[in-house]
XYZ file of C-alpha atoms in Angstrom:
491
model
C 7.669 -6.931 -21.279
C 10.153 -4.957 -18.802
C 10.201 -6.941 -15.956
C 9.004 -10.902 -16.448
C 10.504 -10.420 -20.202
C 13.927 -8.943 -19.338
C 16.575 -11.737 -18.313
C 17.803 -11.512 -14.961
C 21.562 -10.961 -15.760
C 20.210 -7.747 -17.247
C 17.798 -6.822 -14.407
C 21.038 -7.287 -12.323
C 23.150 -5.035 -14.481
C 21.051 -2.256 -14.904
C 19.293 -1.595 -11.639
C 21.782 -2.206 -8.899
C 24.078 0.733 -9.894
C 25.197 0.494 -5.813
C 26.404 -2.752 -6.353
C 29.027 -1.850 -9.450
C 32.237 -1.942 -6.924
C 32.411 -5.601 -6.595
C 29.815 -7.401 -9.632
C 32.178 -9.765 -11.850
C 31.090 -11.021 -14.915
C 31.109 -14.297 -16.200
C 31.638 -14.695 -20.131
C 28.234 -14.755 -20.732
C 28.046 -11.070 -18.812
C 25.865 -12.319 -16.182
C 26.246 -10.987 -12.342
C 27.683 -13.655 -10.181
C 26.183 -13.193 -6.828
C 28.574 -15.399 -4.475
C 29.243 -13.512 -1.179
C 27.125 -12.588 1.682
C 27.433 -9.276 1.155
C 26.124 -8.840 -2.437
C 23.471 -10.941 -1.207
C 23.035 -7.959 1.150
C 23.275 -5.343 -1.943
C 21.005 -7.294 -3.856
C 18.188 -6.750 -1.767
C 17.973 -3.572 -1.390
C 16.451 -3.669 -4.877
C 13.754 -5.884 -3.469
C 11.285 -3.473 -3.184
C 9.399 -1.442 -5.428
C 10.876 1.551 -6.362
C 7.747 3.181 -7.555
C 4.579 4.419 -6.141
C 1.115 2.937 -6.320
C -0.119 5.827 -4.180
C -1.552 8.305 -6.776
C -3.485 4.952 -8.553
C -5.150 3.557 -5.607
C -6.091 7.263 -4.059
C -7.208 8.574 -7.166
C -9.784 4.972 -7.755
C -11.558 5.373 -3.939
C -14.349 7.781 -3.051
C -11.270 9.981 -1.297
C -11.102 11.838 -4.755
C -13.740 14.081 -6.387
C -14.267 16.130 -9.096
C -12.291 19.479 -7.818
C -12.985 21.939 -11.040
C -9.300 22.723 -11.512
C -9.138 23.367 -15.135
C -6.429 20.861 -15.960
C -5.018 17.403 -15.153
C -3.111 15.016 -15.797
C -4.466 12.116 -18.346
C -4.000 9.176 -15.867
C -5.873 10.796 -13.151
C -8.528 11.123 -15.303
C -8.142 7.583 -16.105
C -7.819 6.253 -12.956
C -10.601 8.511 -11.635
C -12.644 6.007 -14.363
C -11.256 3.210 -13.296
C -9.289 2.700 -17.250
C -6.274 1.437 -18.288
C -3.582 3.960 -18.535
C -2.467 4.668 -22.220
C 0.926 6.461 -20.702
C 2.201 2.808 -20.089
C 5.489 4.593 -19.861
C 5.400 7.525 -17.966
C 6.139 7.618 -14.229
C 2.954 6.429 -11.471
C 1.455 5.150 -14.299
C -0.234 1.762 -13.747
C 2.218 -0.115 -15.910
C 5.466 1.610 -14.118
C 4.195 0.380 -10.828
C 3.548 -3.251 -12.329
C 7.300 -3.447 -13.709
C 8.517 -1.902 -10.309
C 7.419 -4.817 -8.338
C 8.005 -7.489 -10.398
C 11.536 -5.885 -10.941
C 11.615 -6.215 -7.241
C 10.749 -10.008 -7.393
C 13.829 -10.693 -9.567
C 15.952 -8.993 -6.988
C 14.650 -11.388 -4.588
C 14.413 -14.567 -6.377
C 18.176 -14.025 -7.476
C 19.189 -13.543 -3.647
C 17.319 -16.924 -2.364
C 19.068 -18.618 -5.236
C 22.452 -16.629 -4.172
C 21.820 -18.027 -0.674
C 20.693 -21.579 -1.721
C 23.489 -22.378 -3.580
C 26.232 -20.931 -0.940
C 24.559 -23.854 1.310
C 21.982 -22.182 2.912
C 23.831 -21.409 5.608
C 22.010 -20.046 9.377
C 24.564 -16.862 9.116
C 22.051 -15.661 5.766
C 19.089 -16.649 7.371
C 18.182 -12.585 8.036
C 18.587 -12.416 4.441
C 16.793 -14.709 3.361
C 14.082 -13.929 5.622
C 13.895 -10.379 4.111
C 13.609 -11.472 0.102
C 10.810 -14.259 1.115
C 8.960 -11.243 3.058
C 10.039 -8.682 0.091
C 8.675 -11.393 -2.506
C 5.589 -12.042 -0.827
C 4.901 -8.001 -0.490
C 5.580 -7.363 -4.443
C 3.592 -9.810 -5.314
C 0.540 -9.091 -2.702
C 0.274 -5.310 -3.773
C 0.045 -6.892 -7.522
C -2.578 -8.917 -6.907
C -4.115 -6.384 -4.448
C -4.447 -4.321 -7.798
C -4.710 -6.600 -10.509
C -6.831 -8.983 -9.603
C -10.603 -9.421 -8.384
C -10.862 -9.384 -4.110
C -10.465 -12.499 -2.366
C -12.913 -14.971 -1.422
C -12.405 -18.422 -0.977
C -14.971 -19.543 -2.665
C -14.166 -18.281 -6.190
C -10.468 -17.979 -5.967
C -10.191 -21.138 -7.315
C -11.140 -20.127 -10.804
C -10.646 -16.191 -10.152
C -7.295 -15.375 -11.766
C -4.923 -13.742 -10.050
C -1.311 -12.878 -10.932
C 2.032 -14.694 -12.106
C 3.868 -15.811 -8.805
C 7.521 -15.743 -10.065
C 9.794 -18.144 -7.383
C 12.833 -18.575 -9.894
C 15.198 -16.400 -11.713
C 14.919 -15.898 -14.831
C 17.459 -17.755 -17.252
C 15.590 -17.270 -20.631
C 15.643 -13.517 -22.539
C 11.796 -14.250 -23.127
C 10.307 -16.151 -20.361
C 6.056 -16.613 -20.808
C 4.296 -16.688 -17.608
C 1.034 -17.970 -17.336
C -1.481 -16.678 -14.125
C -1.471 -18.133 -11.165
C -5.393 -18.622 -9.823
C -6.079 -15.951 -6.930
C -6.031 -19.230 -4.773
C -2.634 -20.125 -5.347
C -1.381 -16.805 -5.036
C -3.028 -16.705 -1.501
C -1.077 -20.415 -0.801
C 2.047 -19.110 -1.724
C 1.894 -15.875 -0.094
C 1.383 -17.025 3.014
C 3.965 -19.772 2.252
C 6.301 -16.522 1.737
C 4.850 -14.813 4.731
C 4.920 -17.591 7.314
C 8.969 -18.832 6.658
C 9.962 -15.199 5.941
C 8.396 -14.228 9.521
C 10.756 -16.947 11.058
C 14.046 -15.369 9.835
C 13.679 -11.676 9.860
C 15.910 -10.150 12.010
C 15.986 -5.846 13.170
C 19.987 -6.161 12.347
C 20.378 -3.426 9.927
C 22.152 -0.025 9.518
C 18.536 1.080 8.347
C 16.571 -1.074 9.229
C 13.404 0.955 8.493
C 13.991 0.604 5.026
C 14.001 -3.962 5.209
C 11.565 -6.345 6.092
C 12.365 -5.473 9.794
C 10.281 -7.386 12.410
C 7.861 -5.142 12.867
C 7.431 -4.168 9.448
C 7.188 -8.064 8.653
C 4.445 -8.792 11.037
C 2.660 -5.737 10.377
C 2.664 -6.677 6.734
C 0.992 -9.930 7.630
C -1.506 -8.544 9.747
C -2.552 -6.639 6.507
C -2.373 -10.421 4.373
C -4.234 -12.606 7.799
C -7.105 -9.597 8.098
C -7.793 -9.820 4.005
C -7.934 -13.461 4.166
C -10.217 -13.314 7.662
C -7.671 -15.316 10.193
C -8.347 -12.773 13.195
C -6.508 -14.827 15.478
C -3.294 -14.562 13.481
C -3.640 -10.871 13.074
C -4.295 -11.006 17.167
C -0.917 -12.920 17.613
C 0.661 -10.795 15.367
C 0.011 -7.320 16.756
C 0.203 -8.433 20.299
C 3.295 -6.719 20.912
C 1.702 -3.468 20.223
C -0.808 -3.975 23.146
C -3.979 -1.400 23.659
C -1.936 1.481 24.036
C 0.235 1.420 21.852
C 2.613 4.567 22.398
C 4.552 4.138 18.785
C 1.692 5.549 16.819
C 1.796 8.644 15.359
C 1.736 11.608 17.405
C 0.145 14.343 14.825
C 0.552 17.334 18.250
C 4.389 17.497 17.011
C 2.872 18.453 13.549
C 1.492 21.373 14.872
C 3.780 24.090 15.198
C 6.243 22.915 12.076
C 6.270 24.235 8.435
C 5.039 22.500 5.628
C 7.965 21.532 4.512
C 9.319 20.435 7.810
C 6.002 18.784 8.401
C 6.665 16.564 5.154
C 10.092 15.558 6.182
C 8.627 13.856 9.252
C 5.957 12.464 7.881
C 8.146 9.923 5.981
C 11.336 10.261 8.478
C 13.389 7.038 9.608
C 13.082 8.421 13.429
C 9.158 8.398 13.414
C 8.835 5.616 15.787
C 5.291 4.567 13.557
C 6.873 4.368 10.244
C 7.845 0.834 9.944
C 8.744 0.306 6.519
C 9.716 3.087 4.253
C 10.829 3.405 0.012
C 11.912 6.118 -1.739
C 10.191 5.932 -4.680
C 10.378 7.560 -8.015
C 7.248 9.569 -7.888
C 5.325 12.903 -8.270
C 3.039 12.061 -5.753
C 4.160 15.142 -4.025
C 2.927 16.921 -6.764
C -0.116 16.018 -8.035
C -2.325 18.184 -5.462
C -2.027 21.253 -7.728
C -2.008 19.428 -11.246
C -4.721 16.684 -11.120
C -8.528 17.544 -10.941
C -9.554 14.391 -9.606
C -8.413 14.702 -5.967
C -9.425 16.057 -2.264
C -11.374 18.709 -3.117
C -11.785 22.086 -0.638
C -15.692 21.489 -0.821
C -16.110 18.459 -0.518
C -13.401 18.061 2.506
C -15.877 18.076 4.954
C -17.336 14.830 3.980
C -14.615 12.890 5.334
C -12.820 15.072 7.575
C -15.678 17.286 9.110
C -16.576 17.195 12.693
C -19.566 15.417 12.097
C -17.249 12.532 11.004
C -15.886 12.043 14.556
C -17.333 9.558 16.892
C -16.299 12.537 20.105
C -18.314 15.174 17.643
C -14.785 17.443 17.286
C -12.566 18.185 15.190
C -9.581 16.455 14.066
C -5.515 17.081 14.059
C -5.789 16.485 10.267
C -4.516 20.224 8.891
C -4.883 20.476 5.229
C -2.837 22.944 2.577
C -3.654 24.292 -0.537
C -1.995 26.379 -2.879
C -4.892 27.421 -5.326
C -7.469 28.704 -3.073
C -8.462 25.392 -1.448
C -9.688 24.095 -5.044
C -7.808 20.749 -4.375
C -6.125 20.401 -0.699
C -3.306 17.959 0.968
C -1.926 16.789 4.066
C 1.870 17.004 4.399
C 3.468 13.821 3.952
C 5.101 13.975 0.914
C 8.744 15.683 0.463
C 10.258 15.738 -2.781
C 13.933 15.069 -3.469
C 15.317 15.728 -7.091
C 18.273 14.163 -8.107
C 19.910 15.858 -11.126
C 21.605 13.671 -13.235
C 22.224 17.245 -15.481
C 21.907 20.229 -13.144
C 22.533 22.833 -15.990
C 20.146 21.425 -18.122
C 17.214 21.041 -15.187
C 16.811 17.175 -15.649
C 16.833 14.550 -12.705
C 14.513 12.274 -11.129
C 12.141 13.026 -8.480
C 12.120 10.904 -4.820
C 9.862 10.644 -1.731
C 9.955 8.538 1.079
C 6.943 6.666 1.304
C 5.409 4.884 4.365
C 4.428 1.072 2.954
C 3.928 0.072 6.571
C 3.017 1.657 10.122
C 2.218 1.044 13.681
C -0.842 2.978 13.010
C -2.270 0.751 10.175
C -1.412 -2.284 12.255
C -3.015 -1.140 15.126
C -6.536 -0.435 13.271
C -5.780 -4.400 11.187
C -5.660 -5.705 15.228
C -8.970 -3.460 16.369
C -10.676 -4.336 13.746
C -9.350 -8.211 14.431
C -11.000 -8.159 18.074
C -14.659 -7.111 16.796
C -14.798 -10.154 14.226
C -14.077 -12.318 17.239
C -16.306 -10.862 19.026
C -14.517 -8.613 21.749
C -15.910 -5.883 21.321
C -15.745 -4.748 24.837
C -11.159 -4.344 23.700
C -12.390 -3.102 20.502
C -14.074 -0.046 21.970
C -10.916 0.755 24.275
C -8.535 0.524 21.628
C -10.623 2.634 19.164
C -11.070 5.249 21.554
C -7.262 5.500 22.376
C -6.714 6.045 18.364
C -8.926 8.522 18.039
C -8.452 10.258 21.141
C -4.949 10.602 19.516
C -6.289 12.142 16.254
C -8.345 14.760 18.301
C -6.930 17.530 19.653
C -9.429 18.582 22.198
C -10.174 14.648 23.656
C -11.239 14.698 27.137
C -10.857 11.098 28.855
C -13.683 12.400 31.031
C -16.190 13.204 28.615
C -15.432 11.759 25.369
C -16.376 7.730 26.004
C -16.767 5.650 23.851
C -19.367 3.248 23.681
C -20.968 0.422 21.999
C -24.322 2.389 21.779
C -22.317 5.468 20.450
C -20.711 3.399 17.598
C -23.932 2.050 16.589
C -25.444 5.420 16.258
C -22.534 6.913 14.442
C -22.293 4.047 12.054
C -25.985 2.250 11.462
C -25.949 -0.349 9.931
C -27.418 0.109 5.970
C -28.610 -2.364 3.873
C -25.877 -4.303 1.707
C -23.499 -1.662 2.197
C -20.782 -3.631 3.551
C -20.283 -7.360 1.736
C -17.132 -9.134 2.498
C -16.861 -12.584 1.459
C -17.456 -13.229 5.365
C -20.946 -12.818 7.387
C -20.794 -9.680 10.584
C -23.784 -9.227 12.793
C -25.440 -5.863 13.403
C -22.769 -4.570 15.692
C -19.893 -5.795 14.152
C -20.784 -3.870 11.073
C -21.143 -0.806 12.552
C -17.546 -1.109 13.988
C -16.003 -2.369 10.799
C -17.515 0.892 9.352
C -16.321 3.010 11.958
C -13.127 1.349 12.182
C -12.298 1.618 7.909
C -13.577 5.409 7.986
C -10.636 5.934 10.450
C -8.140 3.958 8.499
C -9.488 5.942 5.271
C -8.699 9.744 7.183
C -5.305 8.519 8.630
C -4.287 6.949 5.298
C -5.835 10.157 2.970
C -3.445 10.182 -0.336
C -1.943 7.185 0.236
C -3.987 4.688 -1.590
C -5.187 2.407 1.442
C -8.999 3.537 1.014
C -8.995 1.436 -2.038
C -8.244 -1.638 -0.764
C -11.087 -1.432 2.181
C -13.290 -0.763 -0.866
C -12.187 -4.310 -3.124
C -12.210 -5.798 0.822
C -15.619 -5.108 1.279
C -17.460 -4.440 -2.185
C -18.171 -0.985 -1.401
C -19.682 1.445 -4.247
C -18.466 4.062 -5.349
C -19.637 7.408 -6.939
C -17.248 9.387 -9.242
C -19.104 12.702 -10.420
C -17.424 14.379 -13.372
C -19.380 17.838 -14.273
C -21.604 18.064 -17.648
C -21.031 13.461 -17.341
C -23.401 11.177 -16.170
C -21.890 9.855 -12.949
C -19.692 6.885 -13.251
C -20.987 4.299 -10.636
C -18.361 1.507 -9.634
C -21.030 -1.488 -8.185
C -20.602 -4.297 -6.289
C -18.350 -7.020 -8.209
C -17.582 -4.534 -10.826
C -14.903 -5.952 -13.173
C -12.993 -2.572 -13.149
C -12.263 -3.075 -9.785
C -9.126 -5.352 -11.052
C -7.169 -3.233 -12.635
C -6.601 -4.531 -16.601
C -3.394 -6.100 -17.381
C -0.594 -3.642 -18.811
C -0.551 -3.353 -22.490
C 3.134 -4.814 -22.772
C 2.269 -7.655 -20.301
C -1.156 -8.857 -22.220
C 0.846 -8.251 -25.313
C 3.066 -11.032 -24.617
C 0.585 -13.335 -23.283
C -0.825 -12.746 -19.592
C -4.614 -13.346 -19.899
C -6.193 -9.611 -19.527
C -8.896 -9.393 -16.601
C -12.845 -9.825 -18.362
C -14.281 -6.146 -19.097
């Protein structure tokens, strides 16, 4: 198993390449992390390095069948909601898996750096960052691995191995942790990482900033239904938030220029970025299963919008609008061997935004209730997705909402109960977060949130239905990780 099966000295050795200039080895060839400033090094390797993007998208009802005469065979696989047999390749299922627990080690081996130099207040930032980095790893594995939460299975509902110690063995076996502890010791994680995190970085878009580290917890608080705690959180942001993305400066830039900004440090919205080994960038022109040209409208037409116009959204295509995308992805290629063409392909990816967090506290003030802030604070959103808003005209109202978004019978079934109204609001609220978010994989987890079906049509196939409680909605364990002993999800 790469990541819980590989001993930590090794982790250390091969995947913090930055760090060479000052590791030491002890006789046993093990990293000896000692000074506050490997600490430092060592986390930058806290976070995963790969992309769960294509997965995610590719599993929600964002994706259809597009006719393009070839793909790739994970899309097709995650279009079906299957294991992927390329447990090797790169955004494969298993390569995400091994990223963040790879991550985890990074972590673990910093808060054990820190505890044994005396935990002293002058590494509190850092160890702020690897509780909040741990926490994140291990919430976007059990996000994907495991069934959704609800207190009242997650007892017995098994989740995924929460790893809090180094490992010291070559072959460590890890059992799973019920979905119920995971939960505990997330927010364990969460709640003393939130109380050290500092903005004091070069970078600090790319660590467990503040922001990022609150908006991060919104996301945990608003799956496990504490709407007051995603309230506290985001209160900094206010109503109006002005730190959102701005999609007018879009407008008159190139593609290319429009994907460097989408993911740029500067963006005052982007709150936590990685750049991740990926193709995500690419995948567009070579998978099948994606945002289709006809079927576009579904999602993005004007119909869609609550003001009945259209959006800011402007979508690409470079086969004749057979499969389209939205410009957030820019591809850097690192040659390791110019001559001979072979390197590894980057993007900067957005994990966490203003605009996410935003939508987590809107959607926090109509479960308690307020729906009187909720309809402000939606309206200012979209009025910033819509190019033609008039204050004057386009208002937003309860009644309007309602109408947009009726309610329909066992449609939407979180663990939780919503009246009529709230509903309709939740609805309106996860079709905007599912346009804002479009290829980047966010769509899925509103669907595990609340049990929504899904339809995948494949042409000359019966359609593949995903239903409520579906066990595919787990993904199943990696091949190397079951292989070894972690108890595969029922099929």
């Amino acid at each position: 198993m790469k990541n819980l099966k590989i001993a930590l000295s090794l982790l250390i050795l091969i995947c913090i390449t930055s760090c060479d200039d000052f590791l030491s080895e002890k006789p046993d060839n093990r990293t000896e992390i000692d000074t506050p400033e490997k600490i430092k090094e060592l986390l930058v390797e806290a976070y995963p390095q790969m992309s769960y993007f294509e997965i995610a998208e590719t599993m929600s009802d964002n994706v259809f069948d597009s006719g393009l005469a070839t793909t790739l065979v994970r899309n097709e696989q995650n279009y079906n909601w299957e294991i992927n047999t390329e447990a090797t390749d790169i955004d494969t299922q298993a390569y995400y898996w091994d990223a963040c627990y790879r991550a985890i080690a990074h972590a673990n081996k910093a808060l054990e750096a820190i505890e044994e130099l005396g935990s002293p207040a002058s590494l509190n930032p850092q160890k702020g960052e690897a509780l909040m980095a741990r926490a994140y790893s291990h919430f976007m594995l059990v996000s994907l691995w495991s069934k959704r939460y609800n207190p009242a299975t997650a007892d017995t509902d098994l989740g995924v191995p929460y790893v809090t110690k180094p490992e010291t063995e070559l072959i460590t076996k890890y059992k799973r942790n019920t979905l119920a502890e995971v939960y505990a010791f997330l927010e364990k994680d969460i709640e003393e990482g939130l109380k050290y995190v500092t903005n004091d970085y070069k970078e600090p878009k790319f660590h467990f900033n503040v922001a990022a580290s609150k908006a991060f917890a919104s996301r945990f608080y608003l799956v496990k239904g504490n709407w007051d705690k995603v309230i506290e959180l985001s209160n900094d942001l206010g109503s109006r938030p002005s730190a959102i993305r701005d999609f007018s400066v879009y407008e008159p830039l190139s593609v290319e220029d429009q994907q460097l900004k989408y993911g740029a440090s500067d963006v005052g919205t982007n709150l936590l970025i990685v750049s991740a080994n990926t193709i995500v960038s690419r995948v567009y022109h070579l998978n099948r299963f994606n945002l289709s040209g006809l079927r576009r409208p579904e999602i993005f037409g004007t119909s869609t919008n609550l003001f009945g116009k259209a959006y800011y959204y402007n979508f690409y295509s470079s086969n004749g609008s057979i499969t389209l995308f939205l410009p957030k992805f820019y591809e850097y290629f690192k040659y390791s061997n110019v001559t001979a063409g072979i390197g590894d392909p980057y993007v900067a990816e957005v994990l966490l935004s203003n605009d996410e967090f935003f939508l987590n506290r809107i959607e926090a003030h109509v479960m308690k209730g307020d729906i009187a802030t909720a309809t402000g604070e939606l309206e200012y959103f979209l009025a910033t997705r819509t190019p033609t808003y008039n204050p004057t005209t386009d208002k937003l109202t309860e009644a309007r909402v309602v109408a947009k978004f009726p309610v329909i019978a066992d449609e939407y079934t979180p663990f939780y109960t919503m009246t009529p109204v709230q509903t309709s609001y939740v609805k309106a609220i996860a079709e905007t977060r599912r346009r804002d978010f479009i290829h980047e994989g966010l769509r899925w987890f509103d669907i595990k949130r609340f049990n929504l079906v899904v339809r995948h049509e494949t042409s000359n196939k019966p359609a593949n239905i995903l239903v409520k409680d579906d066990n595919r909605r787990a993904l199943q364990i990696p091949l190397h990780a079951s292989s070894t002993g972690i108890e595969l999800n029922p099929r």
